[in-house]
Short mmCIF file of C-alpha atoms and ligand atoms in Angstrom, two decimals:
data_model
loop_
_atom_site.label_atom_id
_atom_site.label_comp_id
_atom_site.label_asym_id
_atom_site.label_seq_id
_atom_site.Cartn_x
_atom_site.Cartn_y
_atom_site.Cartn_z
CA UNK A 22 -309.55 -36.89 -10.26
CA UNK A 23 -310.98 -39.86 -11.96
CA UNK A 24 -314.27 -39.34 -13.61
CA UNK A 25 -314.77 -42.62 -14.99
CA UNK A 26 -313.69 -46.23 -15.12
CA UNK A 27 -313.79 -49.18 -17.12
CA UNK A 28 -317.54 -50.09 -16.22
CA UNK A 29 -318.78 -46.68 -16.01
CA UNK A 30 -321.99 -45.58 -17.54
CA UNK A 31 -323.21 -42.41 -19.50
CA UNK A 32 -326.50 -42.09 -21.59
CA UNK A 33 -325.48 -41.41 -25.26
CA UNK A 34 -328.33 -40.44 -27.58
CA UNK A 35 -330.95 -42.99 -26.20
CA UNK A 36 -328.42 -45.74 -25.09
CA UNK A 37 -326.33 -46.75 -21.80
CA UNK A 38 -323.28 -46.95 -23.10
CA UNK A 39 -319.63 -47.31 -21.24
CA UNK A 40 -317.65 -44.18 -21.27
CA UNK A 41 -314.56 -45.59 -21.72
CA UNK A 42 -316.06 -46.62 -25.18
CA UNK A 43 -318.10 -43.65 -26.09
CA UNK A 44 -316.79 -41.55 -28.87
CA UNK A 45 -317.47 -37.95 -30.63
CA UNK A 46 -317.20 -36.50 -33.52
CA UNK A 47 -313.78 -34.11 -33.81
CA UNK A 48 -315.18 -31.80 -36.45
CA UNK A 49 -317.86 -30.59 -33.90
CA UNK A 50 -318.72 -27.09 -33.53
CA UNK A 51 -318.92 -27.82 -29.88
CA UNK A 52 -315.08 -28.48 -29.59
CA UNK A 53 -313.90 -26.01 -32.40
CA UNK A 54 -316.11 -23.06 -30.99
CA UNK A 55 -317.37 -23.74 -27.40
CA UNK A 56 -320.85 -23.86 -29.14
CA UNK A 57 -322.69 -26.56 -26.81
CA UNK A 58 -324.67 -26.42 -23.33
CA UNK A 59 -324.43 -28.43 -20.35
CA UNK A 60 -325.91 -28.66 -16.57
CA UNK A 61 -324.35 -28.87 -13.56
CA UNK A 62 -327.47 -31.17 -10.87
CA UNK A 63 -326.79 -32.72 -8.06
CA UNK A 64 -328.34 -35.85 -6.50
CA UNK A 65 -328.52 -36.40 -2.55
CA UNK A 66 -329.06 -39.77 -0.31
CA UNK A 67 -331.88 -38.20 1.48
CA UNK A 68 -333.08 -38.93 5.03
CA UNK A 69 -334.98 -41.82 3.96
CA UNK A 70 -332.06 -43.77 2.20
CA UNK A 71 -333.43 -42.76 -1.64
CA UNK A 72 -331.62 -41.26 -4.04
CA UNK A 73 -332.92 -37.62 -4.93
CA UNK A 74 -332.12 -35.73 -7.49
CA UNK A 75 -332.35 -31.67 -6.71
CA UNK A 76 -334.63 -29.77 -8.76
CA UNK A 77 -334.17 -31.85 -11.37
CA UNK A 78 -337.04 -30.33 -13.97
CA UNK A 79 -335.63 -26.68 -13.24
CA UNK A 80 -332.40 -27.77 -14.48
CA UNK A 81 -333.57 -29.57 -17.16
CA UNK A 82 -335.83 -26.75 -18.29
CA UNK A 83 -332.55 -24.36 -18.32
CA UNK A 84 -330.97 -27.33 -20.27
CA UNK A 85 -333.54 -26.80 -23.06
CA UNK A 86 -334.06 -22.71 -23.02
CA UNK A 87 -330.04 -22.45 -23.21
CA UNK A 88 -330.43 -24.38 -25.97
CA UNK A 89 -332.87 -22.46 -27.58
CA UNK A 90 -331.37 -19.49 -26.89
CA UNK A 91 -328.17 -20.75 -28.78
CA UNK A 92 -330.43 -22.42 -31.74
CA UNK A 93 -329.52 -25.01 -31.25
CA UNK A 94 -331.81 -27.86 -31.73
CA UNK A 95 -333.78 -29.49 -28.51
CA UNK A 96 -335.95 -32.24 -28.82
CA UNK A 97 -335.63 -33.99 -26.03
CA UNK A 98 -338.51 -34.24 -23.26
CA UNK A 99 -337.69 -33.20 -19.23
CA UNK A 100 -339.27 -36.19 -17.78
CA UNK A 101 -337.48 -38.80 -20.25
CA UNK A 102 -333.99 -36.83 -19.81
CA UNK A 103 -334.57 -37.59 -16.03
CA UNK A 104 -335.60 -40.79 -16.26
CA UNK A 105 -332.55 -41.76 -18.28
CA UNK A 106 -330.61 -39.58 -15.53
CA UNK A 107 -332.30 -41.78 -12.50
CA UNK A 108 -331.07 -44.40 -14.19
CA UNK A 109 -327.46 -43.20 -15.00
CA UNK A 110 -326.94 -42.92 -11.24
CA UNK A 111 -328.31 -46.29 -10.74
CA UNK A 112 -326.65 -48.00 -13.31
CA UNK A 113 -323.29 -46.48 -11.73
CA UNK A 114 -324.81 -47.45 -7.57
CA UNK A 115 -324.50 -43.63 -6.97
CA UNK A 116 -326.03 -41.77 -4.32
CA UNK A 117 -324.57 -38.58 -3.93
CA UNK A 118 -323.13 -37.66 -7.23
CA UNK A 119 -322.63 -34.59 -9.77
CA UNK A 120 -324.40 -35.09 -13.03
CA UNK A 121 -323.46 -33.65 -15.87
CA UNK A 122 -325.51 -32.90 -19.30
CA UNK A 123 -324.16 -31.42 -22.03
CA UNK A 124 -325.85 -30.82 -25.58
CA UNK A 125 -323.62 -30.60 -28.45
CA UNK A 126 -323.55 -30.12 -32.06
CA UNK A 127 -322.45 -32.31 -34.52
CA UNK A 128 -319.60 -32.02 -37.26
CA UNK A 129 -319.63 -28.77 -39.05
CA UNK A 130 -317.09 -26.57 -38.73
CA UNK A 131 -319.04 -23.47 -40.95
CA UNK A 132 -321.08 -20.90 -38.73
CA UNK A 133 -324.63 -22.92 -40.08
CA UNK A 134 -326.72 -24.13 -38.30
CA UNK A 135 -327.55 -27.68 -37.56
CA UNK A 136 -330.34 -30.09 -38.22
CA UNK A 137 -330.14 -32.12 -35.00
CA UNK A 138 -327.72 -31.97 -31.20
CA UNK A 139 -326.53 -34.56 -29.38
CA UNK A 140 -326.76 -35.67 -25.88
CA UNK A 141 -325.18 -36.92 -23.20
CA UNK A 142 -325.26 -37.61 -19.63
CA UNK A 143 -322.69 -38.55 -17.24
CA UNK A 144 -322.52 -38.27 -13.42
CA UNK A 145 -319.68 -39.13 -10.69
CA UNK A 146 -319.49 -39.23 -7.19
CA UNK A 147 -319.36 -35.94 -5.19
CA UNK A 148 -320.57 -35.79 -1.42
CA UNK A 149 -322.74 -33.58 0.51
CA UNK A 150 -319.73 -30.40 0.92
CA UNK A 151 -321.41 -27.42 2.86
CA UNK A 152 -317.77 -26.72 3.86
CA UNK A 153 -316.57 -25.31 6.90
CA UNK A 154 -313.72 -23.65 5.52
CA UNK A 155 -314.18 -20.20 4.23
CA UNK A 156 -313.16 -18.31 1.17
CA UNK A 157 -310.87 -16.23 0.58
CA UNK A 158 -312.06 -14.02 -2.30
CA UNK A 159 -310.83 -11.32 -4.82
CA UNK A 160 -312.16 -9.30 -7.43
CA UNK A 161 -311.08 -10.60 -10.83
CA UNK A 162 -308.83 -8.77 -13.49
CA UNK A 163 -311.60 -10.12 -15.46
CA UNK A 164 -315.00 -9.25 -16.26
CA UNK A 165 -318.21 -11.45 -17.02
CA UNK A 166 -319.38 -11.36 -20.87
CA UNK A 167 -320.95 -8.60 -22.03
CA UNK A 168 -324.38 -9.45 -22.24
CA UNK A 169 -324.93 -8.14 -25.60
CA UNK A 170 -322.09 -9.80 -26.90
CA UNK A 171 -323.60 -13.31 -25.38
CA UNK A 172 -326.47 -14.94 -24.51
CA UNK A 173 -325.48 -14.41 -20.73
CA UNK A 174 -328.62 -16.11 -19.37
CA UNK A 175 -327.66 -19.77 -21.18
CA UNK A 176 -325.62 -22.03 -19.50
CA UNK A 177 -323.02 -22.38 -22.86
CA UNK A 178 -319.90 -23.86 -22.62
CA UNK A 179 -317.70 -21.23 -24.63
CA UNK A 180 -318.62 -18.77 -21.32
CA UNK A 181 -316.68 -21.26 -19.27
CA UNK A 182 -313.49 -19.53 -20.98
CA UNK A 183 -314.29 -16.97 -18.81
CA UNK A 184 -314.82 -19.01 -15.77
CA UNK A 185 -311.14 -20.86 -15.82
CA UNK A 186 -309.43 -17.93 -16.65
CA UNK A 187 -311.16 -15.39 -13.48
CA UNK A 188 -310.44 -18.92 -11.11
CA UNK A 189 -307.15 -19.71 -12.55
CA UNK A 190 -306.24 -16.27 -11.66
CA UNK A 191 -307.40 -16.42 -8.35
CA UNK A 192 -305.66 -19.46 -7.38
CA UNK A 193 -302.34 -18.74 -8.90
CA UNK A 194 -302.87 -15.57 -6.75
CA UNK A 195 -303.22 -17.30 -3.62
CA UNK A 196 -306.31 -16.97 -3.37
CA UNK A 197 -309.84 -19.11 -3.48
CA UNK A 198 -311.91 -17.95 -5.76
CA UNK A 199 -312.41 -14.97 -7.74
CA UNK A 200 -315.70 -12.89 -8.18
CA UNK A 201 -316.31 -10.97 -11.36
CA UNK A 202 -318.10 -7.46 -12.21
CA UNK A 203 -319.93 -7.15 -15.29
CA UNK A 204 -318.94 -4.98 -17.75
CA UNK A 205 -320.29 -1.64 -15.91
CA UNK A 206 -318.14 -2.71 -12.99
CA UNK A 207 -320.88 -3.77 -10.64
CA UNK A 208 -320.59 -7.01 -8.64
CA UNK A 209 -322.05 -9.78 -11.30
CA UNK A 210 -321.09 -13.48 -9.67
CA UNK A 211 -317.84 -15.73 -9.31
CA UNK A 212 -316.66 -18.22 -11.98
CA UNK A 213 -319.28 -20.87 -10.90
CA UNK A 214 -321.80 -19.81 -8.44
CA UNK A 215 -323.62 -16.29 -7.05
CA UNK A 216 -323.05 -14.04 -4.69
CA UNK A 217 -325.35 -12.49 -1.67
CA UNK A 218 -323.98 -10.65 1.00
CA UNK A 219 -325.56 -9.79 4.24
CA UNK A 220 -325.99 -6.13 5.79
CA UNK A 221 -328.04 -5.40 8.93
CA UNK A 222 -330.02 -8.21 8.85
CA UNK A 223 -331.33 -8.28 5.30
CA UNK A 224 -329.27 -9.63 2.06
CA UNK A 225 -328.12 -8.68 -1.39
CA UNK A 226 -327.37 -10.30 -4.47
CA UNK A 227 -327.53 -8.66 -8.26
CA UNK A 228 -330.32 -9.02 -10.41
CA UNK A 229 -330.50 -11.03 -13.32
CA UNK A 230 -329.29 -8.99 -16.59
CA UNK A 231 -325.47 -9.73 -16.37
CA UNK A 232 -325.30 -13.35 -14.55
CA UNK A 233 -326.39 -16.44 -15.07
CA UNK A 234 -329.62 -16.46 -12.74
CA UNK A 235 -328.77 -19.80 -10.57
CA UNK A 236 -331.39 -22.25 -9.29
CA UNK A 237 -329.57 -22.66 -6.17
CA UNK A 238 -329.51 -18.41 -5.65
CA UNK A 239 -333.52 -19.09 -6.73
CA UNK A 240 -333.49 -21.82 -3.74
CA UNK A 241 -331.79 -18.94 -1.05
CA UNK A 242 -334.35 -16.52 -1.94
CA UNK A 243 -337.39 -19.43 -1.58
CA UNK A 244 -335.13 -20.53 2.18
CA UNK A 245 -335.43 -16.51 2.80
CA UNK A 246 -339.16 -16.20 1.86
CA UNK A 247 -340.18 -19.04 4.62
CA UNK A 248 -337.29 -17.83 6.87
CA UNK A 249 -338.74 -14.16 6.76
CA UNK A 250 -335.71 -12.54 6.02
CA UNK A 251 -335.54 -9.53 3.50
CA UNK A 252 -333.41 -10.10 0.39
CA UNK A 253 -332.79 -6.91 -1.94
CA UNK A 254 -331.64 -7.65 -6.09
CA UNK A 255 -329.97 -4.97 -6.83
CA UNK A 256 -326.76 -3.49 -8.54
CA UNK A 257 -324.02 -2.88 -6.07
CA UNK A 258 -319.87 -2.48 -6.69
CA UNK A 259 -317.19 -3.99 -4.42
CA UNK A 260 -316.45 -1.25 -2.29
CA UNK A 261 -320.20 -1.77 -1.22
CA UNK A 262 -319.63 -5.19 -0.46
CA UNK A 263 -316.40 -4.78 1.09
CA UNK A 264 -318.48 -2.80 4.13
CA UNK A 265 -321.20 -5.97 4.50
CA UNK A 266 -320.80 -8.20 7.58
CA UNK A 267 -320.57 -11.41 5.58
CA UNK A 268 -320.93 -12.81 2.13
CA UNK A 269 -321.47 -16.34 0.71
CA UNK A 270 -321.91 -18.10 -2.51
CA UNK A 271 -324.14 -20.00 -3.76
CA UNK A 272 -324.28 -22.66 -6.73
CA UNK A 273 -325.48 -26.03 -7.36
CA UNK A 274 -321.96 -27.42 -6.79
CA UNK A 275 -320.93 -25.36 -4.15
CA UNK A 276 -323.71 -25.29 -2.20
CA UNK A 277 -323.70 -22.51 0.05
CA UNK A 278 -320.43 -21.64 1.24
CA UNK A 279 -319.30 -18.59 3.55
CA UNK A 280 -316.35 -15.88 2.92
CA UNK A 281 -313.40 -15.51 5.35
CA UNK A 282 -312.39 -12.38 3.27
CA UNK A 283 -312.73 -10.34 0.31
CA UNK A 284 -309.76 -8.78 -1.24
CA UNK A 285 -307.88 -9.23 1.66
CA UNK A 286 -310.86 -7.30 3.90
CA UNK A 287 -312.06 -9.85 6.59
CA UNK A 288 -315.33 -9.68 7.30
CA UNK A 289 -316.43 -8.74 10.75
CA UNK A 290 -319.54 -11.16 11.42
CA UNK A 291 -318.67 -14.71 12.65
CA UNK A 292 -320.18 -16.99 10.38
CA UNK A 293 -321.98 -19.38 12.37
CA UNK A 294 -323.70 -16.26 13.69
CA UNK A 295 -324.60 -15.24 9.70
CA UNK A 296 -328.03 -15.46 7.94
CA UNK A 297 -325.41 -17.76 5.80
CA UNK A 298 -325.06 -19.98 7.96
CA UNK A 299 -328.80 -20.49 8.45
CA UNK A 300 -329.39 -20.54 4.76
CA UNK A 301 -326.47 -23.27 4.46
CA UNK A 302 -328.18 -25.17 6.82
CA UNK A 303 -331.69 -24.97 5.42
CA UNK A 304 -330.36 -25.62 2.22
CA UNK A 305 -328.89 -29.29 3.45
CA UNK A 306 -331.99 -30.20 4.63
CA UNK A 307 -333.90 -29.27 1.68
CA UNK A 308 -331.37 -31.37 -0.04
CA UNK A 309 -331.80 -34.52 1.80
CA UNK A 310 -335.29 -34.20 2.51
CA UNK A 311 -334.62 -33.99 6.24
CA UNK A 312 -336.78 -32.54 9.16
CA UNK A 313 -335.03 -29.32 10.45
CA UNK A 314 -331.39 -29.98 11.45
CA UNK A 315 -331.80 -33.94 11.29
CA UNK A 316 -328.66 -35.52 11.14
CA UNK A 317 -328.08 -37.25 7.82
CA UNK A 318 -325.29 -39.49 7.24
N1 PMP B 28 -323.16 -18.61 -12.12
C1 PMP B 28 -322.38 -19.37 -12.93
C2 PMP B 28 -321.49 -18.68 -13.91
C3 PMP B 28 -322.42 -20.77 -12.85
O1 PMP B 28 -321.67 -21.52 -13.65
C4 PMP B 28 -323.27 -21.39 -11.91
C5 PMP B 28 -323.31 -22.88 -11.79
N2 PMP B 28 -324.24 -23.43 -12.70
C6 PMP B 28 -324.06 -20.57 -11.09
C7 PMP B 28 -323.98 -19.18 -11.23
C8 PMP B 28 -325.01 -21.16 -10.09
O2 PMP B 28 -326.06 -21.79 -10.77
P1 PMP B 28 -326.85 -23.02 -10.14
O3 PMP B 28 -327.24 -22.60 -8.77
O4 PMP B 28 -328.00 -23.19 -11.05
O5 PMP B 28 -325.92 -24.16 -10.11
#
């Protein structure tokens, strides 16, 4: 997949600047050591033709406490970083896009710390998804960082490791995605997004402690709140959720998307008849700004 082209855009440390002419330093920390953060936003054409981007200050706001939590240092100001992303997307005529952020540090390759981070921004087109086609899931070989070994709660790129080698797994197994336990075995999240499941009505997901606490899974639980229906964060293994009637995950990039199966264990509910489905639904129209079930196109 092309990212970029010639005349694409990314904000560098203050200036627009064309990606195909932006350079880094290669004595970074962040490429020696995995020692950088980054965001994963999204940005919808809403119902009224503007472009929107999606919690924009929560994301931000992680951008900066990840940071801090890896001391790394974070000057920057939420409002200016989305100005400068409003005008990424413009300066690139997106609408729907995926915009990236990622703070890193610059050349040193001791275990120091630094006197100042870098920044930058770039963003590429990705439509509205809210797929149709379900997952087929399995429980990783591998486990999520232990969370006193990392600061599990940061978005940092060195847990990514993690991440492509639990989906890389998965897919050279055949199957979708993968879902990880934390290091006590209990259900923790898959490479890139959470995990609820459903049970008699009412839904599960883990608590924060051993995941990285999502805004979209924060978004489901605010859907859930209005929608009056009960959502329980709590500890649970697979065996637990191999006996729900559905499950579905949740992220900023994957929206909300159902499971066909779990370790090869269908699961019984259809899914258009799932609180999932509901919550995938609210969640579009949150996204684009729409009144209930308003087409959007
Ligand atoms: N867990 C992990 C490990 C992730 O990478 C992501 C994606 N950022 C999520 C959960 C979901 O987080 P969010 O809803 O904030 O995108």
């Amino acid at each position: 997949m092309a990212y970029y082209h010639n005349n694409t855009i990314i904000y560098l440390n203050g200036a627009f600047v064309k990606a195909a002419e932006a350079t880094t330093d290669y004595y970074s920390q962040s490429l020696h050591y995995g020692y950088a953060v980054f965001e994963g936003i999204r940005s919808y054409r809403t119902a009224t033709g503007e472009t929107k981007i999606f919690k924009a200050t929560e994301h931000y706001d992680r951008l900066r406490n990840s940071a801090r939590a890896l001391n790394m240092p974070y000057s920057w100001d939420t409002d200016e970083l989305i100005k400068a992303t409003y005008e990424v997307l413009q300066r690139n005529n997106l609408q729907n896009a995926y915009i990236r952020p990622v703070v890193y540090a610059p050349a040193n390759m001791s275990f120091n710390p630094n006197n100042e981070s870098y920044i930058l921004i770039a963003a590429w087109e990705m439509g509205l998804f809210l797929g149709e086609k379900l997952l087929r899931v399995m429980t990783s070989s591998f486990q999520r960082p232990n969370p006193k070994g990392f600061r599990i709660e940061a978005k940092a790129s060195g847990h990514y490791v993690n991440s492509i080698l639990a989906s890389q797994e998965a897919k050279a197994k055949g199957f979708d995605e993968a879902l990880l336990t934390d290091m006590n075995g209990y259900v923790a999240e898959g490479p890139g997004a959470n995990v609820f499941f459903e049970k008699n009505g009412k839904l599960v997901t883990p608590p924060a402690g051993n995941i990285l606490p999502g805004i979209t899974r924060a978004t489901v639980i605010e859907i859930c709140e209005v929608l009056n229906i009960p959502v329980e964060q709590r500890l649970f293994t697979t065996d637990e959720l191999k006996q729900a009637d559905a499950a579905f995950f949740c992220g900023t990039a994957a929206e909300v998307i159902g499971w066909q199966s779990f370790d090869e264990v269908t699961f019984p509910a259809k899914w258009e008849n799932t609180i999932g489905r509901k919550i995938q639904q609210a969640y579009k129209d949150r996204v684009t700004e729409a009144i209930k079930g308003e087409l959007v196109d």
